[in-house]
Amino acid sequence: MMQQQQQQRNHRVSQRQAMFLATTTKSNSHRLLPLHPSIPSSPTPSIPLNLLLNPINRRRLLTSLTVSISPFSPFFILPNSTNPLSLPSANARGLFQMPPIRLINRYFLVRAGESEFESLGIINTNPVAKTSVDSGLSRNGKNQIVKAALELKEMGACDGSCWIWPSITQRAYKAAEIIASVNKVDRSRIVPEYSFLDARGLGAYEGKALESVSEVYASDIISSAIKPPPTNDGTPNESVADVFVRVIQLMSILETQYSDDTIIIVSPDSDNLTVLQAGLVGLDLRRHRDLSFSPGEVRLVDASSIPTYQQPASAVYKCYNPPSCR
């Protein structure tokens, strides 16, 4: 009896093992079947040894990745959408160039009123002293900037809203505060500029009589690349071309940061504004002095106010690519 029961147990175990093996074989055979039996699987490509040994060209790799993942790729453009690559380049904002094709904002150029140093007839352009009280407005300079603020109000410069961008130089920032007060502009809309609007550094002319600046302008007429003599007291000696680089950087920021706004630029000196205006209208930079600003003067950027350009007779002074002339 016991032997018969043992045989039955062994028989049942054999049946279970047979069923398990059959199920496993069926499952494995199902997994091994290709998803698309009609499409033969491609063999794994072999990579030549010389490609593995060559260094990676990172620029080529980045370019290929950019093309492959770019949302502007034709594979990602919807049928009814406009291809961004076909848009005219004039609509894109890039590095600001002089003269510009167009201006996105409206600009008023303001020279700060007379400074304390100017009232004493002394040249002061060292940026170390630009925030000192001595670099502030004289009594006459305050009156000049009040008139400028009223003129801006009459011109409707801040009707609706405006931004005021003064140099951090004491006289320019104080001028901005007066302009904001008269035109009821919130102080939060005064944006101090820390370097691009510094007064032009006149090098060895620092501390000399104000009349001696005429020697600098005589050099400017010859070439925009001529610098004033250097000095060892930290005062920069900037050419017209140096100032031109600074004002381009300023305009690049303004034209990128704002759109359809009015911006009042307040400079501590005339040269920043004359070089800027010459660049905006495409005037020979050597003639920037023709656009001289008096203390407290306000000017809307207007190409029609520029003097007619007359090419000098001498071939030395000819300019074929204004405003960049040497």
Short mmCIF file of C-alpha atoms in Angstrom, two decimals, residues 90-281:
data_model
loop_
_atom_site.label_atom_id
_atom_site.label_comp_id
_atom_site.label_asym_id
_atom_site.label_seq_id
_atom_site.Cartn_x
_atom_site.Cartn_y
_atom_site.Cartn_z
CA ALA A 90 16.59 92.81 -38.98
CA ASN A 91 13.96 91.67 -36.47
CA ALA A 92 16.55 90.05 -34.23
CA ARG A 93 18.39 91.94 -31.48
CA GLY A 94 22.12 91.46 -31.54
CA LEU A 95 25.24 93.46 -30.91
CA PHE A 96 24.43 97.16 -31.27
CA GLN A 97 26.07 98.75 -34.30
CA MET A 98 26.64 102.38 -35.20
CA PRO A 99 24.87 103.84 -36.99
CA PRO A 100 21.91 101.64 -36.04
CA ILE A 101 19.37 100.38 -38.54
CA ARG A 102 16.67 101.49 -36.13
CA LEU A 103 16.17 102.41 -32.48
CA ILE A 104 13.70 100.53 -30.33
CA ASN A 105 13.49 103.33 -27.74
CA ARG A 106 13.30 107.13 -27.71
CA TYR A 107 16.31 108.94 -26.25
CA PHE A 108 16.91 112.33 -24.67
CA LEU A 109 20.53 113.33 -24.12
CA VAL A 110 21.25 115.63 -21.18
CA ARG A 111 24.53 117.08 -20.04
CA ALA A 112 24.71 117.67 -16.29
CA GLY A 113 24.92 121.25 -15.07
CA GLU A 114 28.16 123.01 -14.27
CA SER A 115 30.26 121.25 -11.61
CA GLU A 116 32.20 122.81 -8.77
CA PHE A 117 35.47 122.13 -10.59
CA GLU A 118 34.13 123.64 -13.82
CA SER A 119 33.06 126.76 -11.94
CA LEU A 120 36.71 127.09 -10.86
CA GLY A 121 37.92 126.53 -14.43
CA ILE A 122 39.71 123.25 -13.59
CA ILE A 123 39.65 119.99 -15.57
CA ASN A 124 38.53 117.09 -13.39
CA THR A 125 38.03 113.69 -15.06
CA ASN A 126 39.64 111.24 -12.62
CA PRO A 127 36.98 108.58 -11.85
CA VAL A 128 38.36 108.17 -8.32
CA ALA A 129 36.78 111.49 -7.37
CA LYS A 130 33.55 111.12 -9.32
CA THR A 131 31.34 110.52 -6.27
CA SER A 132 32.90 113.23 -4.10
CA VAL A 133 31.00 116.38 -3.19
CA ASP A 134 33.55 118.44 -5.12
CA SER A 135 32.33 116.72 -8.29
CA GLY A 136 28.77 117.84 -7.59
CA LEU A 137 26.75 120.67 -9.11
CA SER A 138 27.69 124.28 -8.51
CA ARG A 139 24.96 126.78 -7.66
CA ASN A 140 24.85 127.79 -11.30
CA GLY A 141 24.82 124.11 -12.30
CA LYS A 142 21.72 123.46 -10.17
CA ASN A 143 19.89 126.31 -11.89
CA GLN A 144 20.93 124.94 -15.28
CA ILE A 145 19.59 121.48 -14.55
CA VAL A 146 16.29 122.83 -13.18
CA LYS A 147 15.80 124.56 -16.52
CA ALA A 148 16.71 121.30 -18.26
CA ALA A 149 14.14 119.41 -16.19
CA LEU A 150 11.43 121.94 -17.08
CA GLU A 151 12.41 121.69 -20.74
CA LEU A 152 12.05 117.91 -20.61
CA LYS A 153 8.62 118.34 -19.04
CA GLU A 154 7.60 120.75 -21.79
CA MET A 155 8.83 118.28 -24.41
CA GLY A 156 6.70 115.53 -22.84
CA ALA A 157 9.73 113.34 -22.25
CA CYS A 158 8.17 111.55 -19.28
CA ASP A 159 4.52 111.62 -20.28
CA GLY A 160 3.34 108.16 -19.32
CA SER A 161 6.71 106.98 -18.04
CA CYS A 162 10.43 107.22 -18.63
CA TRP A 163 13.72 105.86 -17.35
CA ILE A 164 16.62 108.06 -16.27
CA TRP A 165 20.14 106.70 -16.79
CA PRO A 166 22.72 108.98 -15.15
CA SER A 167 26.40 108.44 -14.60
CA ILE A 168 27.20 107.68 -10.97
CA THR A 169 29.33 110.85 -11.08
CA GLN A 170 28.01 113.20 -8.42
CA ARG A 171 26.85 116.02 -10.70
CA ALA A 172 25.14 113.67 -13.15
CA TYR A 173 23.28 111.72 -10.46
CA LYS A 174 22.15 114.91 -8.70
CA ALA A 175 20.94 116.18 -12.07
CA ALA A 176 18.93 112.96 -12.49
CA GLU A 177 17.30 113.44 -9.09
CA ILE A 178 16.23 116.97 -10.01
CA ILE A 179 14.86 115.79 -13.37
CA ALA A 180 12.90 113.03 -11.62
CA SER A 181 11.46 115.43 -9.04
CA VAL A 182 10.31 118.03 -11.60
CA ASN A 183 8.83 115.39 -13.92
CA LYS A 184 7.27 113.37 -11.07
CA VAL A 185 9.28 110.26 -11.88
CA ASP A 186 9.65 107.67 -9.13
CA ARG A 187 13.21 107.30 -7.83
CA SER A 188 13.07 103.59 -8.65
CA ARG A 189 13.27 104.62 -12.31
CA ILE A 190 16.68 106.23 -11.83
CA VAL A 191 19.25 103.65 -12.94
CA PRO A 192 22.84 104.65 -12.08
CA GLU A 193 25.48 103.76 -14.65
CA TYR A 194 28.82 102.96 -13.02
CA SER A 195 31.37 103.08 -15.85
CA PHE A 196 30.07 103.51 -19.40
CA LEU A 197 29.08 107.15 -18.77
CA ASP A 198 32.19 108.28 -16.90
CA ALA A 199 33.54 111.61 -18.06
CA ARG A 200 36.17 111.21 -20.77
CA GLY A 201 39.55 110.74 -19.13
CA LEU A 202 41.94 113.48 -20.24
CA GLY A 203 45.15 112.03 -18.80
CA ALA A 204 47.90 114.60 -18.22
CA TYR A 205 45.43 117.46 -18.67
CA GLU A 206 43.91 116.58 -15.30
CA GLY A 207 43.99 119.60 -12.99
CA LYS A 208 44.93 122.02 -15.76
CA ALA A 209 42.95 125.07 -16.86
CA LEU A 210 39.68 124.27 -18.58
CA GLU A 211 40.77 126.20 -21.69
CA SER A 212 43.56 123.70 -22.37
CA VAL A 213 41.00 121.08 -23.42
CA SER A 214 41.03 122.78 -26.83
CA GLU A 215 44.37 121.03 -27.45
CA VAL A 216 42.64 117.67 -27.02
CA TYR A 217 39.95 118.59 -29.52
CA ALA A 218 42.60 119.71 -32.01
CA SER A 219 44.00 116.15 -31.87
CA ASP A 220 40.50 114.68 -32.22
CA ILE A 221 40.12 116.40 -35.59
CA ILE A 222 43.23 114.64 -36.89
CA SER A 223 42.32 111.13 -35.72
CA SER A 224 39.76 109.53 -33.43
CA ALA A 225 42.50 107.20 -32.19
CA ILE A 226 44.81 109.87 -30.70
CA LYS A 227 44.91 109.76 -26.91
CA PRO A 228 45.77 112.64 -24.57
CA PRO A 229 49.19 112.28 -22.90
CA PRO A 230 49.12 109.74 -20.04
CA THR A 231 49.62 110.52 -16.36
CA ASN A 232 50.48 108.51 -13.26
CA ASP A 233 47.66 109.68 -10.96
CA GLY A 234 45.15 107.10 -12.21
CA THR A 235 43.32 109.37 -14.64
CA PRO A 236 42.56 107.51 -17.91
CA ASN A 237 43.73 109.04 -21.18
CA GLU A 238 40.93 108.22 -23.61
CA SER A 239 40.70 108.79 -27.32
CA VAL A 240 37.42 109.41 -29.12
CA ALA A 241 37.51 105.77 -30.22
CA ASP A 242 37.73 104.67 -26.56
CA VAL A 243 34.65 106.72 -25.69
CA PHE A 244 32.92 105.30 -28.75
CA VAL A 245 33.40 101.75 -27.43
CA ARG A 246 31.85 102.73 -24.09
CA VAL A 247 28.75 104.35 -25.57
CA ILE A 248 28.20 101.36 -27.88
CA GLN A 249 28.21 99.12 -24.80
CA LEU A 250 25.73 101.44 -23.11
CA MET A 251 23.38 101.43 -26.10
CA SER A 252 23.62 97.65 -26.39
CA ILE A 253 22.30 97.38 -22.83
CA LEU A 254 19.52 99.94 -23.31
CA GLU A 255 18.31 98.56 -26.63
CA THR A 256 18.24 95.03 -25.18
CA GLN A 257 16.77 95.79 -21.77
CA TYR A 258 13.98 98.14 -22.86
CA SER A 259 11.44 98.25 -25.66
CA ASP A 260 9.30 101.21 -26.78
CA ASP A 261 10.42 103.22 -23.74
CA THR A 262 11.74 106.73 -23.25
CA ILE A 263 15.23 106.90 -21.76
CA ILE A 264 16.96 110.04 -20.52
CA ILE A 265 20.75 109.69 -20.58
CA VAL A 266 22.52 112.08 -18.20
CA SER A 267 26.25 112.51 -18.78
CA PRO A 268 28.73 114.46 -16.63
CA ASP A 269 30.49 115.86 -19.71
CA SER A 270 29.86 116.74 -23.34
CA ASP A 271 32.14 114.20 -25.04
CA ASN A 272 30.09 111.13 -24.11
CA LEU A 273 27.02 112.69 -25.69
CA THR A 274 28.69 114.13 -28.79
CA VAL A 275 30.41 110.82 -29.59
CA LEU A 276 27.14 108.96 -28.97
CA GLN A 277 25.12 111.28 -31.19
CA ALA A 278 27.76 111.23 -33.93
CA GLY A 279 27.63 107.44 -33.88
CA LEU A 280 23.84 107.31 -33.96
CA VAL A 281 23.58 109.49 -37.06
#
